Amino acid sequence: AQSVTQPDIHITVSEGASLELRCNYSYGATPYLFWYVQSPGQGLQLLLKYFSGDTLVQGIKGFEAEFKRSQSSFNLRKPSVHWSDAAEYFCAVGKSNFGNEKLTFGTGTRLTIIP
Amino acid sequence: EPEVTQTPSHQVTQMGQEVILRCVPISNHLYFYWYRQILGQKVEFLVSFYNNEISEKSEIFDDQFSVERPDGSNFTLKIRSTKLEDSAMYFCASSPSPRGREQYFGPGTRLTVT
């Protein structure tokens, strides 16, 4: 069964600083990988996705993520965070076979931005 | 931009009561899902639905739960007899296809069972 680990429960960064949120997955085949963001009281918004091809993927709001098969990782990065980036970030993995694409989520990383 | 909508945004019910959570998926999507998130915990898959039948369900999705697409636009989750532990945020999601396509999530319904 697939699983996702987000080792950092809570991260605090200064506004303007760079950010990296870690995600490790476990899945036997090539996974589909996603990062979602959840602002307080809101639903889940897709930031970016990886299906195949270029291992560095660009998303919305200036985020990017790199798929590293050898490390089973899909870390999320942003060169300069803004106060509005404060939210909960979830990494998710989907199966690549046809018919059942349930997403398995990590436990999330809460991002706090300080001035 | 099309989006998934859910109603109500917050539902309070007493233990043992039946609740129906409603979702309107994006109109040309074919695959539908329910997830839940207990406060402070991760988002968990409940059920997937395609072609008017359940594709997969998790261990959480027991006989107290059911899903239905009563018409061409709505997708509902029914909990027959709610328990305290059913208190959670319930998210509906839809996807145009399962193979390599992202799921679009609604804003959620917060269910509080007292």
mmCIF file of N, CA and C in Angstrom, chain A residues 4 32 34 36 38 41-46 49 51 88 90 95-108, chain B residues 31 33 35 37 40-45 48 50 55-56 58 89 91 97-108:
data_model
loop_
_atom_site.group_PDB
_atom_site.id
_atom_site.type_symbol
_atom_site.label_atom_id
_atom_site.label_comp_id
_atom_site.label_asym_id
_atom_site.label_seq_id
_atom_site.Cartn_x
_atom_site.Cartn_y
_atom_site.Cartn_z
ATOM 1 N N VAL A 4 2.665 8.150 2.592
ATOM 2 C CA VAL A 4 3.360 9.422 2.465
ATOM 3 C C VAL A 4 3.812 9.862 3.845
ATOM 4 N N TYR A 32 1.943 8.964 -8.902
ATOM 5 C CA TYR A 32 1.508 10.315 -9.226
ATOM 6 C C TYR A 32 1.588 11.099 -7.918
ATOM 7 N N PHE A 34 1.412 14.839 -5.667
ATOM 8 C CA PHE A 34 0.703 16.106 -5.610
ATOM 9 C C PHE A 34 1.092 16.865 -4.344
ATOM 10 N N TYR A 36 -0.888 19.825 -2.102
ATOM 11 C CA TYR A 36 -2.083 20.638 -1.902
ATOM 12 C C TYR A 36 -1.826 21.600 -0.747
ATOM 13 N N GLN A 38 -3.863 24.067 2.191
ATOM 14 C CA GLN A 38 -5.127 24.298 2.873
ATOM 15 C C GLN A 38 -4.973 25.506 3.787
ATOM 16 N N GLY A 41 -9.769 27.109 7.471
ATOM 17 C CA GLY A 41 -11.177 27.116 7.139
ATOM 18 C C GLY A 41 -11.495 26.899 5.675
ATOM 19 N N GLN A 42 -10.474 26.596 4.898
ATOM 20 C CA GLN A 42 -10.679 26.445 3.452
ATOM 21 C C GLN A 42 -10.505 24.987 3.029
ATOM 22 N N GLY A 43 -10.829 24.746 1.771
ATOM 23 C CA GLY A 43 -10.622 23.420 1.209
ATOM 24 C C GLY A 43 -9.193 23.232 0.751
ATOM 25 N N LEU A 44 -8.979 22.198 -0.034
ATOM 26 C CA LEU A 44 -7.653 21.842 -0.518
ATOM 27 C C LEU A 44 -7.468 22.391 -1.929
ATOM 28 N N GLN A 45 -6.407 23.165 -2.086
ATOM 29 C CA GLN A 45 -6.110 23.726 -3.400
ATOM 30 C C GLN A 45 -4.860 23.060 -3.950
ATOM 31 N N LEU A 46 -4.915 22.628 -5.187
ATOM 32 C CA LEU A 46 -3.774 21.976 -5.799
ATOM 33 C C LEU A 46 -2.696 22.998 -6.124
ATOM 34 N N LYS A 49 1.655 19.161 -9.488
ATOM 35 C CA LYS A 49 1.535 17.716 -9.634
ATOM 36 C C LYS A 49 2.708 17.180 -10.461
ATOM 37 N N PHE A 51 3.425 13.730 -12.857
ATOM 38 C CA PHE A 51 2.944 12.492 -13.446
ATOM 39 C C PHE A 51 4.090 11.732 -14.103
ATOM 40 N N GLU A 88 -1.490 25.151 5.758
ATOM 41 C CA GLU A 88 -1.093 23.754 5.944
ATOM 42 C C GLU A 88 -0.847 23.165 4.563
ATOM 43 N N PHE A 90 -0.043 19.757 2.256
ATOM 44 C CA PHE A 90 -0.184 18.308 2.229
ATOM 45 C C PHE A 90 0.420 17.735 0.958
ATOM 46 N N LYS A 95 -2.146 6.283 -7.122
ATOM 47 C CA LYS A 95 -1.680 5.111 -7.840
ATOM 48 C C LYS A 95 -1.710 5.383 -9.333
ATOM 49 N N SER A 96 -0.851 4.715 -10.069
ATOM 50 C CA SER A 96 -0.741 4.995 -11.496
ATOM 51 C C SER A 96 -1.530 4.028 -12.352
ATOM 52 N N ASN A 97 -2.142 3.024 -11.740
ATOM 53 C CA ASN A 97 -2.915 2.103 -12.574
ATOM 54 C C ASN A 97 -4.323 2.626 -12.791
ATOM 55 N N PHE A 98 -4.929 2.193 -13.848
ATOM 56 C CA PHE A 98 -6.233 2.718 -14.226
ATOM 57 C C PHE A 98 -7.310 2.269 -13.256
ATOM 58 N N GLY A 99 -8.236 3.141 -13.006
ATOM 59 C CA GLY A 99 -9.479 2.748 -12.353
ATOM 60 C C GLY A 99 -9.621 3.187 -10.923
ATOM 61 N N ASN A 100 -8.540 3.230 -10.197
ATOM 62 C CA ASN A 100 -8.657 3.603 -8.797
ATOM 63 C C ASN A 100 -7.568 4.597 -8.488
ATOM 64 N N GLU A 101 -7.971 5.831 -8.321
ATOM 65 C CA GLU A 101 -6.961 6.850 -8.082
ATOM 66 C C GLU A 101 -7.175 7.551 -6.759
ATOM 67 N N LYS A 102 -7.466 6.789 -5.740
ATOM 68 C CA LYS A 102 -7.587 7.428 -4.445
ATOM 69 C C LYS A 102 -6.255 8.058 -4.092
ATOM 70 N N LEU A 103 -6.326 9.170 -3.417
ATOM 71 C CA LEU A 103 -5.119 9.843 -2.957
ATOM 72 C C LEU A 103 -4.845 9.459 -1.513
ATOM 73 N N THR A 104 -3.566 9.218 -1.250
ATOM 74 C CA THR A 104 -3.115 8.991 0.119
ATOM 75 C C THR A 104 -2.321 10.215 0.536
ATOM 76 N N PHE A 105 -2.748 10.830 1.617
ATOM 77 C CA PHE A 105 -2.154 12.079 2.063
ATOM 78 C C PHE A 105 -1.166 11.858 3.194
ATOM 79 N N GLY A 106 -0.191 12.761 3.266
ATOM 80 C CA GLY A 106 0.645 12.835 4.444
ATOM 81 C C GLY A 106 -0.083 13.582 5.551
ATOM 82 N N THR A 107 0.565 13.667 6.684
ATOM 83 C CA THR A 107 -0.055 14.291 7.849
ATOM 84 C C THR A 107 -0.024 15.813 7.794
ATOM 85 N N GLY A 108 0.688 16.354 6.829
ATOM 86 C CA GLY A 108 0.689 17.798 6.651
ATOM 87 C C GLY A 108 1.814 18.494 7.383
ATOM 88 N N TYR B 31 -15.450 11.138 -12.256
ATOM 89 C CA TYR B 31 -15.026 10.368 -11.094
ATOM 90 C C TYR B 31 -15.210 11.232 -9.852
ATOM 91 N N TYR B 33 -15.276 11.481 -5.420
ATOM 92 C CA TYR B 33 -14.632 10.960 -4.216
ATOM 93 C C TYR B 33 -15.161 11.695 -2.975
ATOM 94 N N TYR B 35 -13.615 12.328 0.985
ATOM 95 C CA TYR B 35 -12.536 12.209 1.948
ATOM 96 C C TYR B 35 -13.010 12.848 3.240
ATOM 97 N N GLN B 37 -11.455 14.595 7.110
ATOM 98 C CA GLN B 37 -10.306 15.042 7.894
ATOM 99 C C GLN B 37 -10.788 15.322 9.314
ATOM 100 N N GLY B 40 -7.133 18.080 13.188
ATOM 101 C CA GLY B 40 -5.743 17.856 13.564
ATOM 102 C C GLY B 40 -5.105 16.629 12.934
ATOM 103 N N GLN B 41 -5.869 15.915 12.114
ATOM 104 C CA GLN B 41 -5.332 14.706 11.507
ATOM 105 C C GLN B 41 -5.245 14.850 9.988
ATOM 106 N N LYS B 42 -4.760 13.804 9.342
ATOM 107 C CA LYS B 42 -4.594 13.916 7.902
ATOM 108 C C LYS B 42 -5.888 13.625 7.166
ATOM 109 N N VAL B 43 -5.906 14.007 5.927
ATOM 110 C CA VAL B 43 -7.050 13.750 5.062
ATOM 111 C C VAL B 43 -7.060 12.259 4.715
ATOM 112 N N GLU B 44 -8.234 11.636 4.888
ATOM 113 C CA GLU B 44 -8.352 10.188 4.654
ATOM 114 C C GLU B 44 -9.382 9.904 3.569
ATOM 115 N N PHE B 45 -9.060 8.986 2.705
ATOM 116 C CA PHE B 45 -9.964 8.556 1.647
ATOM 117 C C PHE B 45 -11.132 7.754 2.234
ATOM 118 N N SER B 48 -14.599 6.097 -3.593
ATOM 119 C CA SER B 48 -14.576 6.623 -4.951
ATOM 120 C C SER B 48 -15.760 6.052 -5.722
ATOM 121 N N TYR B 50 -17.745 5.839 -9.671
ATOM 122 C CA TYR B 50 -17.683 6.033 -11.117
ATOM 123 C C TYR B 50 -18.782 5.234 -11.774
ATOM 124 N N SER B 55 -16.282 2.463 -6.770
ATOM 125 C CA SER B 55 -15.069 1.858 -7.308
ATOM 126 C C SER B 55 -14.224 1.251 -6.198
ATOM 127 N N GLU B 56 -14.098 1.988 -5.124
ATOM 128 C CA GLU B 56 -13.320 1.514 -3.988
ATOM 129 C C GLU B 56 -13.823 2.216 -2.742
ATOM 130 N N SER B 58 -12.840 2.626 1.657
ATOM 131 C CA SER B 58 -11.877 2.345 2.701
ATOM 132 C C SER B 58 -12.552 1.595 3.843
ATOM 133 N N MET B 89 -14.239 17.160 9.051
ATOM 134 C CA MET B 89 -14.490 17.913 7.825
ATOM 135 C C MET B 89 -14.578 16.886 6.703
ATOM 136 N N PHE B 91 -14.704 16.265 2.703
ATOM 137 C CA PHE B 91 -14.393 16.884 1.421
ATOM 138 C C PHE B 91 -14.889 16.012 0.277
ATOM 139 N N SER B 97 -10.727 12.177 -15.074
ATOM 140 C CA SER B 97 -10.389 10.771 -15.270
ATOM 141 C C SER B 97 -9.399 10.397 -14.182
ATOM 142 N N PRO B 98 -9.265 9.129 -13.877
ATOM 143 C CA PRO B 98 -8.383 8.770 -12.770
ATOM 144 C C PRO B 98 -6.927 8.646 -13.170
ATOM 145 N N ARG B 99 -6.683 8.472 -14.448
ATOM 146 C CA ARG B 99 -5.308 8.170 -14.817
ATOM 147 C C ARG B 99 -4.518 9.474 -14.948
ATOM 148 N N GLY B 100 -3.753 9.752 -13.952
ATOM 149 C CA GLY B 100 -2.855 10.892 -14.020
ATOM 150 C C GLY B 100 -3.516 12.240 -13.947
ATOM 151 N N ARG B 101 -4.720 12.297 -13.456
ATOM 152 C CA ARG B 101 -5.404 13.573 -13.394
ATOM 153 C C ARG B 101 -5.620 13.970 -11.942
ATOM 154 N N GLU B 102 -5.457 15.239 -11.707
ATOM 155 C CA GLU B 102 -5.630 15.712 -10.343
ATOM 156 C C GLU B 102 -7.095 15.705 -9.949
ATOM 157 N N GLN B 103 -7.295 15.667 -8.657
ATOM 158 C CA GLN B 103 -8.633 15.753 -8.106
ATOM 159 C C GLN B 103 -8.860 17.177 -7.603
ATOM 160 N N TYR B 104 -10.039 17.670 -7.897
ATOM 161 C CA TYR B 104 -10.400 19.018 -7.484
ATOM 162 C C TYR B 104 -11.317 18.905 -6.270
ATOM 163 N N PHE B 105 -10.922 19.576 -5.228
ATOM 164 C CA PHE B 105 -11.631 19.454 -3.962
ATOM 165 C C PHE B 105 -12.597 20.607 -3.735
ATOM 166 N N GLY B 106 -13.690 20.290 -3.081
ATOM 167 C CA GLY B 106 -14.611 21.310 -2.626
ATOM 168 C C GLY B 106 -14.122 21.914 -1.316
ATOM 169 N N PRO B 107 -14.852 22.916 -0.819
ATOM 170 C CA PRO B 107 -14.423 23.616 0.400
ATOM 171 C C PRO B 107 -14.679 22.827 1.675
ATOM 172 N N GLY B 108 -15.458 21.754 1.572
ATOM 173 C CA GLY B 108 -15.691 20.909 2.738
ATOM 174 C C GLY B 108 -16.970 21.237 3.487
#
